[in-house]
């Protein structure tokens, strides 16, 4: 295994960096989209609330691989060509945003209704109450499940291997096919994911303890 690591260290490093990059980008965009959809789900306007609910139910119940393959196969076929990394990023973002929307929705609903009433009584508009009073508290309440979702996102990024997304799993498949050292190759891939997810798990637990003391 050590010889395999020395020979293919550059490929594994490239896959490691791409996995980190796609995970961070997908987290950034899915958090923005998911937060907006989550607020839509709690809107007092029925039409907006329905759009948010439809988005969540639609993308949450479609397999991630199907979404990624849609961007990798269908979009280039009829619209514009995109590479596997971009297709995987779009799939991860849309898929993860549906779950983040539900988390944000739960966080908003966890904020006492009295907070909204106090804000309105002080002359704030509904939008200002959401922006300055409810949403900051909702995000704080949602941080632990959001952290877990980020860890899931990192693991879900392995779907990029199916669309030539140049992630850890993709290069693990390349190494296994070239060397026929299947066992060792996927052990190395698993270790690479552990290097990412174990520190993240530790940081999230530390953040939860910190928030609990405040």
mmCIF file with all atom_site columns, C-alpha atoms in Angstrom:
data_model
loop_
_atom_site.group_PDB
_atom_site.id
_atom_site.type_symbol
_atom_site.label_atom_id
_atom_site.label_alt_id
_atom_site.label_comp_id
_atom_site.label_asym_id
_atom_site.label_entity_id
_atom_site.label_seq_id
_atom_site.pdbx_PDB_ins_code
_atom_site.Cartn_x
_atom_site.Cartn_y
_atom_site.Cartn_z
_atom_site.occupancy
_atom_site.B_iso_or_equiv
_atom_site.pdbx_formal_charge
_atom_site.auth_seq_id
_atom_site.auth_comp_id
_atom_site.auth_asym_id
_atom_site.auth_atom_id
_atom_site.pdbx_PDB_model_num
ATOM 1   C CA . UNK A 1 1   ? 0.000   0.000  0.000   1.00 0.00 ? 1   UNK A CA 1
ATOM 2   C CA . UNK A 1 2   ? 2.909   2.345  0.758   1.00 0.00 ? 2   UNK A CA 1
ATOM 3   C CA . UNK A 1 3   ? 4.323   1.815  -2.740  1.00 0.00 ? 3   UNK A CA 1
ATOM 4   C CA . UNK A 1 4   ? 0.899   2.516  -4.195  1.00 0.00 ? 4   UNK A CA 1
ATOM 5   C CA . UNK A 1 5   ? 0.648   5.725  -2.188  1.00 0.00 ? 5   UNK A CA 1
ATOM 6   C CA . UNK A 1 6   ? 4.111   6.865  -3.303  1.00 0.00 ? 6   UNK A CA 1
ATOM 7   C CA . UNK A 1 7   ? 3.431   6.105  -6.975  1.00 0.00 ? 7   UNK A CA 1
ATOM 8   C CA . UNK A 1 8   ? 0.000   7.700  -7.171  1.00 0.00 ? 8   UNK A CA 1
ATOM 9   C CA . UNK A 1 9   ? 0.340   10.394 -4.529  1.00 0.00 ? 9   UNK A CA 1
ATOM 10  C CA . UNK A 1 10  ? -0.103  13.156 -7.132  1.00 0.00 ? 10  UNK A CA 1
ATOM 11  C CA . UNK A 1 11  ? -3.404  11.679 -8.347  1.00 0.00 ? 11  UNK A CA 1
ATOM 12  C CA . UNK A 1 12  ? -4.691  11.188 -4.814  1.00 0.00 ? 12  UNK A CA 1
ATOM 13  C CA . UNK A 1 13  ? -3.700  14.737 -3.903  1.00 0.00 ? 13  UNK A CA 1
ATOM 14  C CA . UNK A 1 14  ? -5.487  16.098 -6.970  1.00 0.00 ? 14  UNK A CA 1
ATOM 15  C CA . UNK A 1 15  ? -8.601  14.126 -6.061  1.00 0.00 ? 15  UNK A CA 1
ATOM 16  C CA . UNK A 1 16  ? -8.346  15.262 -2.443  1.00 0.00 ? 16  UNK A CA 1
ATOM 17  C CA . UNK A 1 17  ? -8.152  18.924 -3.478  1.00 0.00 ? 17  UNK A CA 1
ATOM 18  C CA . UNK A 1 18  ? -11.026 18.571 -5.949  1.00 0.00 ? 18  UNK A CA 1
ATOM 19  C CA . UNK A 1 19  ? -13.168 16.876 -3.302  1.00 0.00 ? 19  UNK A CA 1
ATOM 20  C CA . UNK A 1 20  ? -12.492 19.725 -0.899  1.00 0.00 ? 20  UNK A CA 1
ATOM 21  C CA . UNK A 1 21  ? -13.166 22.316 -3.583  1.00 0.00 ? 21  UNK A CA 1
ATOM 22  C CA . UNK A 1 22  ? -16.453 20.855 -4.780  1.00 0.00 ? 22  UNK A CA 1
ATOM 23  C CA . UNK A 1 23  ? -17.577 20.337 -1.179  1.00 0.00 ? 23  UNK A CA 1
ATOM 24  C CA . UNK A 1 24  ? -16.839 23.930 -0.176  1.00 0.00 ? 24  UNK A CA 1
ATOM 25  C CA . UNK A 1 25  ? -18.435 25.394 -3.297  1.00 0.00 ? 25  UNK A CA 1
ATOM 26  C CA . UNK A 1 26  ? -21.505 23.180 -2.980  1.00 0.00 ? 26  UNK A CA 1
ATOM 27  C CA . UNK A 1 27  ? -21.799 24.071 0.715   1.00 0.00 ? 27  UNK A CA 1
ATOM 28  C CA . UNK A 1 28  ? -21.598 27.800 -0.056  1.00 0.00 ? 28  UNK A CA 1
ATOM 29  C CA . UNK A 1 29  ? -24.173 27.787 -2.840  1.00 0.00 ? 29  UNK A CA 1
ATOM 30  C CA . UNK A 1 30  ? -26.497 25.219 -1.263  1.00 0.00 ? 30  UNK A CA 1
ATOM 31  C CA . UNK A 1 31  ? -26.527 27.183 2.006   1.00 0.00 ? 31  UNK A CA 1
ATOM 32  C CA . UNK A 1 32  ? -27.595 30.337 0.180   1.00 0.00 ? 32  UNK A CA 1
ATOM 33  C CA . UNK A 1 33  ? -30.233 28.557 -1.909  1.00 0.00 ? 33  UNK A CA 1
ATOM 34  C CA . UNK A 1 34  ? -31.400 26.398 0.983   1.00 0.00 ? 34  UNK A CA 1
ATOM 35  C CA . UNK A 1 35  ? -31.745 29.405 3.286   1.00 0.00 ? 35  UNK A CA 1
ATOM 36  C CA . UNK A 1 36  ? -33.862 31.236 0.717   1.00 0.00 ? 36  UNK A CA 1
ATOM 37  C CA . UNK A 1 37  ? -36.039 28.177 0.121   1.00 0.00 ? 37  UNK A CA 1
ATOM 38  C CA . UNK A 1 38  ? -36.359 27.616 3.868   1.00 0.00 ? 38  UNK A CA 1
ATOM 39  C CA . UNK A 1 39  ? -37.594 31.175 4.344   1.00 0.00 ? 39  UNK A CA 1
ATOM 40  C CA . UNK A 1 40  ? -40.004 30.683 1.448   1.00 0.00 ? 40  UNK A CA 1
ATOM 41  C CA . UNK A 1 41  ? -41.394 27.615 3.229   1.00 0.00 ? 41  UNK A CA 1
ATOM 42  C CA . UNK A 1 42  ? -42.249 29.758 6.250   1.00 0.00 ? 42  UNK A CA 1
ATOM 43  C CA . UNK A 1 43  ? -43.689 32.664 4.250   1.00 0.00 ? 43  UNK A CA 1
ATOM 44  C CA . UNK A 1 44  ? -47.130 33.958 5.102   1.00 0.00 ? 44  UNK A CA 1
ATOM 45  C CA . UNK A 1 45  ? -47.925 33.980 1.375   1.00 0.00 ? 45  UNK A CA 1
ATOM 46  C CA . UNK A 1 46  ? -49.426 30.684 0.272   1.00 0.00 ? 46  UNK A CA 1
ATOM 47  C CA . UNK A 1 47  ? -47.987 30.791 -3.273  1.00 0.00 ? 47  UNK A CA 1
ATOM 48  C CA . UNK A 1 48  ? -44.425 31.404 -2.100  1.00 0.00 ? 48  UNK A CA 1
ATOM 49  C CA . UNK A 1 49  ? -44.781 28.726 0.570   1.00 0.00 ? 49  UNK A CA 1
ATOM 50  C CA . UNK A 1 50  ? -45.992 26.206 -1.987  1.00 0.00 ? 50  UNK A CA 1
ATOM 51  C CA . UNK A 1 51  ? -43.081 26.923 -4.339  1.00 0.00 ? 51  UNK A CA 1
ATOM 52  C CA . UNK A 1 52  ? -40.631 26.329 -1.491  1.00 0.00 ? 52  UNK A CA 1
ATOM 53  C CA . UNK A 1 53  ? -42.335 23.095 -0.460  1.00 0.00 ? 53  UNK A CA 1
ATOM 54  C CA . UNK A 1 54  ? -42.447 21.814 -4.048  1.00 0.00 ? 54  UNK A CA 1
ATOM 55  C CA . UNK A 1 55  ? -38.726 22.526 -4.506  1.00 0.00 ? 55  UNK A CA 1
ATOM 56  C CA . UNK A 1 56  ? -37.821 20.616 -1.356  1.00 0.00 ? 56  UNK A CA 1
ATOM 57  C CA . UNK A 1 57  ? -40.079 17.643 -2.004  1.00 0.00 ? 57  UNK A CA 1
ATOM 58  C CA . UNK A 1 58  ? -38.992 17.393 -5.635  1.00 0.00 ? 58  UNK A CA 1
ATOM 59  C CA . UNK A 1 59  ? -35.220 17.444 -5.225  1.00 0.00 ? 59  UNK A CA 1
ATOM 60  C CA . UNK A 1 60  ? -35.112 15.667 -1.870  1.00 0.00 ? 60  UNK A CA 1
ATOM 61  C CA . UNK A 1 61  ? -36.844 12.639 -3.358  1.00 0.00 ? 61  UNK A CA 1
ATOM 62  C CA . UNK A 1 62  ? -34.728 12.329 -6.518  1.00 0.00 ? 62  UNK A CA 1
ATOM 63  C CA . UNK A 1 63  ? -31.446 10.373 -6.192  1.00 0.00 ? 63  UNK A CA 1
ATOM 64  C CA . UNK A 1 64  ? -28.358 12.570 -6.268  1.00 0.00 ? 64  UNK A CA 1
ATOM 65  C CA . UNK A 1 65  ? -26.853 10.491 -9.077  1.00 0.00 ? 65  UNK A CA 1
ATOM 66  C CA . UNK A 1 66  ? -29.887 11.148 -11.305 1.00 0.00 ? 66  UNK A CA 1
ATOM 67  C CA . UNK A 1 67  ? -29.535 14.915 -10.809 1.00 0.00 ? 67  UNK A CA 1
ATOM 68  C CA . UNK A 1 68  ? -25.800 14.808 -11.575 1.00 0.00 ? 68  UNK A CA 1
ATOM 69  C CA . UNK A 1 69  ? -26.331 12.663 -14.666 1.00 0.00 ? 69  UNK A CA 1
ATOM 70  C CA . UNK A 1 70  ? -28.996 15.105 -15.878 1.00 0.00 ? 70  UNK A CA 1
ATOM 71  C CA . UNK A 1 71  ? -26.437 17.916 -15.856 1.00 0.00 ? 71  UNK A CA 1
ATOM 72  C CA . UNK A 1 72  ? -23.676 15.686 -17.238 1.00 0.00 ? 72  UNK A CA 1
ATOM 73  C CA . UNK A 1 73  ? -25.658 14.072 -20.083 1.00 0.00 ? 73  UNK A CA 1
ATOM 74  C CA . UNK A 1 74  ? -28.860 15.978 -20.833 1.00 0.00 ? 74  UNK A CA 1
ATOM 75  C CA . UNK A 1 75  ? -27.692 19.583 -20.490 1.00 0.00 ? 75  UNK A CA 1
ATOM 76  C CA . UNK A 1 76  ? -24.662 19.155 -22.821 1.00 0.00 ? 76  UNK A CA 1
ATOM 77  C CA . UNK A 1 77  ? -26.830 17.254 -25.289 1.00 0.00 ? 77  UNK A CA 1
ATOM 78  C CA . UNK A 1 78  ? -29.453 19.977 -25.693 1.00 0.00 ? 78  UNK A CA 1
ATOM 79  C CA . UNK A 1 79  ? -28.000 23.191 -24.267 1.00 0.00 ? 79  UNK A CA 1
ATOM 80  C CA . UNK A 1 80  ? -24.366 23.855 -23.324 1.00 0.00 ? 80  UNK A CA 1
ATOM 81  C CA . UNK A 1 81  ? -21.419 21.567 -22.677 1.00 0.00 ? 81  UNK A CA 1
ATOM 82  C CA . UNK A 1 82  ? -20.207 21.355 -19.086 1.00 0.00 ? 82  UNK A CA 1
ATOM 83  C CA . UNK A 1 83  ? -17.520 19.162 -17.558 1.00 0.00 ? 83  UNK A CA 1
ATOM 84  C CA . UNK A 1 84  ? -18.008 16.475 -14.952 1.00 0.00 ? 84  UNK A CA 1
ATOM 85  C CA . UNK A 1 85  ? -16.809 18.649 -12.086 1.00 0.00 ? 85  UNK A CA 1
ATOM 86  C CA . UNK A 1 86  ? -19.375 21.348 -12.879 1.00 0.00 ? 86  UNK A CA 1
ATOM 87  C CA . UNK A 1 87  ? -22.135 18.785 -13.369 1.00 0.00 ? 87  UNK A CA 1
ATOM 88  C CA . UNK A 1 88  ? -21.319 17.246 -9.996  1.00 0.00 ? 88  UNK A CA 1
ATOM 89  C CA . UNK A 1 89  ? -21.180 20.658 -8.349  1.00 0.00 ? 89  UNK A CA 1
ATOM 90  C CA . UNK A 1 90  ? -24.606 21.609 -9.700  1.00 0.00 ? 90  UNK A CA 1
ATOM 91  C CA . UNK A 1 91  ? -26.080 18.267 -8.664  1.00 0.00 ? 91  UNK A CA 1
ATOM 92  C CA . UNK A 1 92  ? -24.622 18.453 -5.155  1.00 0.00 ? 92  UNK A CA 1
ATOM 93  C CA . UNK A 1 93  ? -25.755 22.055 -4.732  1.00 0.00 ? 93  UNK A CA 1
ATOM 94  C CA . UNK A 1 94  ? -29.352 21.471 -5.777  1.00 0.00 ? 94  UNK A CA 1
ATOM 95  C CA . UNK A 1 95  ? -29.666 18.196 -3.876  1.00 0.00 ? 95  UNK A CA 1
ATOM 96  C CA . UNK A 1 96  ? -28.104 19.491 -0.654  1.00 0.00 ? 96  UNK A CA 1
ATOM 97  C CA . UNK A 1 97  ? -30.024 22.773 -0.754  1.00 0.00 ? 97  UNK A CA 1
ATOM 98  C CA . UNK A 1 98  ? -33.298 20.851 -0.393  1.00 0.00 ? 98  UNK A CA 1
ATOM 99  C CA . UNK A 1 99  ? -32.105 19.324 2.881   1.00 0.00 ? 99  UNK A CA 1
ATOM 100 C CA . UNK A 1 100 ? -30.650 22.615 4.125   1.00 0.00 ? 100 UNK A CA 1
ATOM 101 C CA . UNK A 1 101 ? -33.987 24.291 3.372   1.00 0.00 ? 101 UNK A CA 1
ATOM 102 C CA . UNK A 1 102 ? -35.727 21.889 5.744   1.00 0.00 ? 102 UNK A CA 1
ATOM 103 C CA . UNK A 1 103 ? -33.083 22.534 8.408   1.00 0.00 ? 103 UNK A CA 1
ATOM 104 C CA . UNK A 1 104 ? -33.455 26.309 8.073   1.00 0.00 ? 104 UNK A CA 1
ATOM 105 C CA . UNK A 1 105 ? -37.233 25.976 8.085   1.00 0.00 ? 105 UNK A CA 1
ATOM 106 C CA . UNK A 1 106 ? -37.023 24.049 11.354  1.00 0.00 ? 106 UNK A CA 1
ATOM 107 C CA . UNK A 1 107 ? -34.693 26.667 12.805  1.00 0.00 ? 107 UNK A CA 1
ATOM 108 C CA . UNK A 1 108 ? -37.072 29.493 11.890  1.00 0.00 ? 108 UNK A CA 1
ATOM 109 C CA . UNK A 1 109 ? -40.021 27.648 13.384  1.00 0.00 ? 109 UNK A CA 1
ATOM 110 C CA . UNK A 1 110 ? -38.004 27.072 16.583  1.00 0.00 ? 110 UNK A CA 1
ATOM 111 C CA . UNK A 1 111 ? -37.708 30.821 17.205  1.00 0.00 ? 111 UNK A CA 1
ATOM 112 C CA . UNK A 1 112 ? -40.506 31.867 19.605  1.00 0.00 ? 112 UNK A CA 1
ATOM 113 C CA . UNK A 1 113 ? -43.390 33.664 17.902  1.00 0.00 ? 113 UNK A CA 1
ATOM 114 C CA . UNK A 1 114 ? -43.083 36.436 20.457  1.00 0.00 ? 114 UNK A CA 1
ATOM 115 C CA . UNK A 1 115 ? -39.801 37.519 18.864  1.00 0.00 ? 115 UNK A CA 1
ATOM 116 C CA . UNK A 1 116 ? -41.644 38.388 15.678  1.00 0.00 ? 116 UNK A CA 1
ATOM 117 C CA . UNK A 1 117 ? -44.374 40.241 17.532  1.00 0.00 ? 117 UNK A CA 1
ATOM 118 C CA . UNK A 1 118 ? -41.838 42.299 19.476  1.00 0.00 ? 118 UNK A CA 1
ATOM 119 C CA . UNK A 1 119 ? -40.032 43.238 16.274  1.00 0.00 ? 119 UNK A CA 1
ATOM 120 C CA . UNK A 1 120 ? -43.244 44.309 14.570  1.00 0.00 ? 120 UNK A CA 1
ATOM 121 C CA . UNK A 1 121 ? -44.262 46.334 17.612  1.00 0.00 ? 121 UNK A CA 1
ATOM 122 C CA . UNK A 1 122 ? -40.954 48.214 17.393  1.00 0.00 ? 122 UNK A CA 1
ATOM 123 C CA . UNK A 1 123 ? -41.719 49.349 13.856  1.00 0.00 ? 123 UNK A CA 1
ATOM 124 C CA . UNK A 1 124 ? -39.782 46.694 11.909  1.00 0.00 ? 124 UNK A CA 1
ATOM 125 C CA . UNK A 1 125 ? -41.271 45.405 8.667   1.00 0.00 ? 125 UNK A CA 1
ATOM 126 C CA . UNK A 1 126 ? -41.816 41.652 8.248   1.00 0.00 ? 126 UNK A CA 1
ATOM 127 C CA . UNK A 1 127 ? -38.706 41.478 6.058   1.00 0.00 ? 127 UNK A CA 1
ATOM 128 C CA . UNK A 1 128 ? -36.610 43.317 8.643   1.00 0.00 ? 128 UNK A CA 1
ATOM 129 C CA . UNK A 1 129 ? -37.892 41.071 11.424  1.00 0.00 ? 129 UNK A CA 1
ATOM 130 C CA . UNK A 1 130 ? -36.847 38.022 9.417   1.00 0.00 ? 130 UNK A CA 1
ATOM 131 C CA . UNK A 1 131 ? -33.480 39.495 8.469   1.00 0.00 ? 131 UNK A CA 1
ATOM 132 C CA . UNK A 1 132 ? -32.365 40.990 11.781  1.00 0.00 ? 132 UNK A CA 1
ATOM 133 C CA . UNK A 1 133 ? -34.216 39.010 14.455  1.00 0.00 ? 133 UNK A CA 1
ATOM 134 C CA . UNK A 1 134 ? -35.498 35.613 13.361  1.00 0.00 ? 134 UNK A CA 1
ATOM 135 C CA . UNK A 1 135 ? -32.992 34.435 10.739  1.00 0.00 ? 135 UNK A CA 1
ATOM 136 C CA . UNK A 1 136 ? -29.800 34.993 12.820  1.00 0.00 ? 136 UNK A CA 1
ATOM 137 C CA . UNK A 1 137 ? -31.323 32.986 15.673  1.00 0.00 ? 137 UNK A CA 1
ATOM 138 C CA . UNK A 1 138 ? -32.551 30.313 13.268  1.00 0.00 ? 138 UNK A CA 1
ATOM 139 C CA . UNK A 1 139 ? -29.073 29.865 11.785  1.00 0.00 ? 139 UNK A CA 1
ATOM 140 C CA . UNK A 1 140 ? -27.564 29.512 15.233  1.00 0.00 ? 140 UNK A CA 1
ATOM 141 C CA . UNK A 1 141 ? -30.125 26.874 16.161  1.00 0.00 ? 141 UNK A CA 1
ATOM 142 C CA . UNK A 1 142 ? -29.505 25.111 12.854  1.00 0.00 ? 142 UNK A CA 1
ATOM 143 C CA . UNK A 1 143 ? -25.702 24.980 13.031  1.00 0.00 ? 143 UNK A CA 1
ATOM 144 C CA . UNK A 1 144 ? -25.389 21.421 14.436  1.00 0.00 ? 144 UNK A CA 1
ATOM 145 C CA . UNK A 1 145 ? -27.594 19.800 11.749  1.00 0.00 ? 145 UNK A CA 1
ATOM 146 C CA . UNK A 1 146 ? -25.998 22.037 9.111   1.00 0.00 ? 146 UNK A CA 1
ATOM 147 C CA . UNK A 1 147 ? -22.606 20.711 10.166  1.00 0.00 ? 147 UNK A CA 1
ATOM 148 C CA . UNK A 1 148 ? -23.846 17.146 9.825   1.00 0.00 ? 148 UNK A CA 1
ATOM 149 C CA . UNK A 1 149 ? -25.193 18.010 6.390   1.00 0.00 ? 149 UNK A CA 1
ATOM 150 C CA . UNK A 1 150 ? -21.764 19.306 5.359   1.00 0.00 ? 150 UNK A CA 1
ATOM 151 C CA . UNK A 1 151 ? -20.191 16.012 6.398   1.00 0.00 ? 151 UNK A CA 1
ATOM 152 C CA . UNK A 1 152 ? -22.834 14.185 4.362   1.00 0.00 ? 152 UNK A CA 1
ATOM 153 C CA . UNK A 1 153 ? -22.079 16.499 1.444   1.00 0.00 ? 153 UNK A CA 1
ATOM 154 C CA . UNK A 1 154 ? -18.387 15.544 1.542   1.00 0.00 ? 154 UNK A CA 1
ATOM 155 C CA . UNK A 1 155 ? -19.308 11.858 1.426   1.00 0.00 ? 155 UNK A CA 1
ATOM 156 C CA . UNK A 1 156 ? -21.909 12.456 -1.277  1.00 0.00 ? 156 UNK A CA 1
ATOM 157 C CA . UNK A 1 157 ? -19.254 14.137 -3.403  1.00 0.00 ? 157 UNK A CA 1
ATOM 158 C CA . UNK A 1 158 ? -18.070 10.634 -4.317  1.00 0.00 ? 158 UNK A CA 1
ATOM 159 C CA . UNK A 1 159 ? -20.854 10.707 -6.924  1.00 0.00 ? 159 UNK A CA 1
ATOM 160 C CA . UNK A 1 160 ? -18.487 12.825 -9.045  1.00 0.00 ? 160 UNK A CA 1
ATOM 161 C CA . UNK A 1 161 ? -16.680 9.600  -9.903  1.00 0.00 ? 161 UNK A CA 1
ATOM 162 C CA . UNK A 1 162 ? -19.719 8.657  -12.007 1.00 0.00 ? 162 UNK A CA 1
ATOM 163 C CA . UNK A 1 163 ? -19.474 11.830 -14.096 1.00 0.00 ? 163 UNK A CA 1
ATOM 164 C CA . UNK A 1 164 ? -15.675 12.034 -14.429 1.00 0.00 ? 164 UNK A CA 1
ATOM 165 C CA . UNK A 1 165 ? -15.549 14.736 -11.779 1.00 0.00 ? 165 UNK A CA 1
ATOM 166 C CA . UNK A 1 166 ? -11.872 14.150 -10.873 1.00 0.00 ? 166 UNK A CA 1
ATOM 167 C CA . UNK A 1 167 ? -12.550 13.645 -7.168  1.00 0.00 ? 167 UNK A CA 1
ATOM 168 C CA . UNK A 1 168 ? -10.958 11.151 -4.776  1.00 0.00 ? 168 UNK A CA 1
ATOM 169 C CA . UNK A 1 169 ? -13.262 8.337  -5.811  1.00 0.00 ? 169 UNK A CA 1
ATOM 170 C CA . UNK A 1 170 ? -12.642 8.976  -9.497  1.00 0.00 ? 170 UNK A CA 1
ATOM 171 C CA . UNK A 1 171 ? -8.878  8.700  -9.109  1.00 0.00 ? 171 UNK A CA 1
ATOM 172 C CA . UNK A 1 172 ? -9.326  5.698  -6.821  1.00 0.00 ? 172 UNK A CA 1
ATOM 173 C CA . UNK A 1 173 ? -11.118 3.970  -9.707  1.00 0.00 ? 173 UNK A CA 1
ATOM 174 C CA . UNK A 1 174 ? -8.272  4.966  -12.046 1.00 0.00 ? 174 UNK A CA 1
ATOM 175 C CA . UNK A 1 175 ? -5.619  3.561  -9.703  1.00 0.00 ? 175 UNK A CA 1
ATOM 176 C CA . UNK A 1 176 ? -7.575  0.335  -9.164  1.00 0.00 ? 176 UNK A CA 1
ATOM 177 C CA . UNK A 1 177 ? -8.023  -0.210 -12.910 1.00 0.00 ? 177 UNK A CA 1
ATOM 178 C CA . UNK A 1 178 ? -4.347  0.447  -13.670 1.00 0.00 ? 178 UNK A CA 1
ATOM 179 C CA . UNK A 1 179 ? -2.811  -1.624 -10.881 1.00 0.00 ? 179 UNK A CA 1
ATOM 180 C CA . UNK A 1 180 ? -5.536  -4.209 -10.197 1.00 0.00 ? 180 UNK A CA 1
ATOM 181 C CA . UNK A 1 181 ? -4.789  -3.515 -6.513  1.00 0.00 ? 181 UNK A CA 1
ATOM 182 C CA . UNK A 1 182 ? -8.467  -3.032 -5.796  1.00 0.00 ? 182 UNK A CA 1
ATOM 183 C CA . UNK A 1 183 ? -8.337  -3.612 -2.054  1.00 0.00 ? 183 UNK A CA 1
ATOM 184 C CA . UNK A 1 184 ? -5.422  -1.250 -1.446  1.00 0.00 ? 184 UNK A CA 1
ATOM 185 C CA . UNK A 1 185 ? -6.797  1.419  -3.792  1.00 0.00 ? 185 UNK A CA 1
ATOM 186 C CA . UNK A 1 186 ? -10.135 1.742  -2.068  1.00 0.00 ? 186 UNK A CA 1
ATOM 187 C CA . UNK A 1 187 ? -8.550  1.547  1.375   1.00 0.00 ? 187 UNK A CA 1
ATOM 188 C CA . UNK A 1 188 ? -6.536  4.636  0.393   1.00 0.00 ? 188 UNK A CA 1
ATOM 189 C CA . UNK A 1 189 ? -9.686  6.336  -0.907  1.00 0.00 ? 189 UNK A CA 1
ATOM 190 C CA . UNK A 1 190 ? -11.474 5.608  2.367   1.00 0.00 ? 190 UNK A CA 1
ATOM 191 C CA . UNK A 1 191 ? -8.547  7.009  4.349   1.00 0.00 ? 191 UNK A CA 1
ATOM 192 C CA . UNK A 1 192 ? -8.641  10.206 2.280   1.00 0.00 ? 192 UNK A CA 1
ATOM 193 C CA . UNK A 1 193 ? -12.303 10.699 3.143   1.00 0.00 ? 193 UNK A CA 1
ATOM 194 C CA . UNK A 1 194 ? -11.561 10.033 6.815   1.00 0.00 ? 194 UNK A CA 1
ATOM 195 C CA . UNK A 1 195 ? -8.880  12.737 6.760   1.00 0.00 ? 195 UNK A CA 1
ATOM 196 C CA . UNK A 1 196 ? -11.634 15.181 5.781   1.00 0.00 ? 196 UNK A CA 1
ATOM 197 C CA . UNK A 1 197 ? -14.629 13.952 7.749   1.00 0.00 ? 197 UNK A CA 1
ATOM 198 C CA . UNK A 1 198 ? -13.069 13.052 11.125  1.00 0.00 ? 198 UNK A CA 1
ATOM 199 C CA . UNK A 1 199 ? -11.702 16.578 11.819  1.00 0.00 ? 199 UNK A CA 1
ATOM 200 C CA . UNK A 1 200 ? -15.007 18.040 10.622  1.00 0.00 ? 200 UNK A CA 1
ATOM 201 C CA . UNK A 1 201 ? -16.924 15.819 13.029  1.00 0.00 ? 201 UNK A CA 1
ATOM 202 C CA . UNK A 1 202 ? -14.644 16.912 15.867  1.00 0.00 ? 202 UNK A CA 1
ATOM 203 C CA . UNK A 1 203 ? -15.044 20.598 14.990  1.00 0.00 ? 203 UNK A CA 1
ATOM 204 C CA . UNK A 1 204 ? -18.833 20.302 14.823  1.00 0.00 ? 204 UNK A CA 1
ATOM 205 C CA . UNK A 1 205 ? -18.984 18.643 18.254  1.00 0.00 ? 205 UNK A CA 1
ATOM 206 C CA . UNK A 1 206 ? -16.768 21.373 19.657  1.00 0.00 ? 206 UNK A CA 1
ATOM 207 C CA . UNK A 1 207 ? -19.014 24.033 18.078  1.00 0.00 ? 207 UNK A CA 1
ATOM 208 C CA . UNK A 1 208 ? -22.129 22.399 19.569  1.00 0.00 ? 208 UNK A CA 1
ATOM 209 C CA . UNK A 1 209 ? -20.558 22.451 23.049  1.00 0.00 ? 209 UNK A CA 1
ATOM 210 C CA . UNK A 1 210 ? -19.552 26.085 22.569  1.00 0.00 ? 210 UNK A CA 1
ATOM 211 C CA . UNK A 1 211 ? -23.069 27.092 21.529  1.00 0.00 ? 211 UNK A CA 1
ATOM 212 C CA . UNK A 1 212 ? -24.592 25.172 24.426  1.00 0.00 ? 212 UNK A CA 1
ATOM 213 C CA . UNK A 1 213 ? -22.557 27.247 26.894  1.00 0.00 ? 213 UNK A CA 1
ATOM 214 C CA . UNK A 1 214 ? -23.776 30.562 25.467  1.00 0.00 ? 214 UNK A CA 1
#
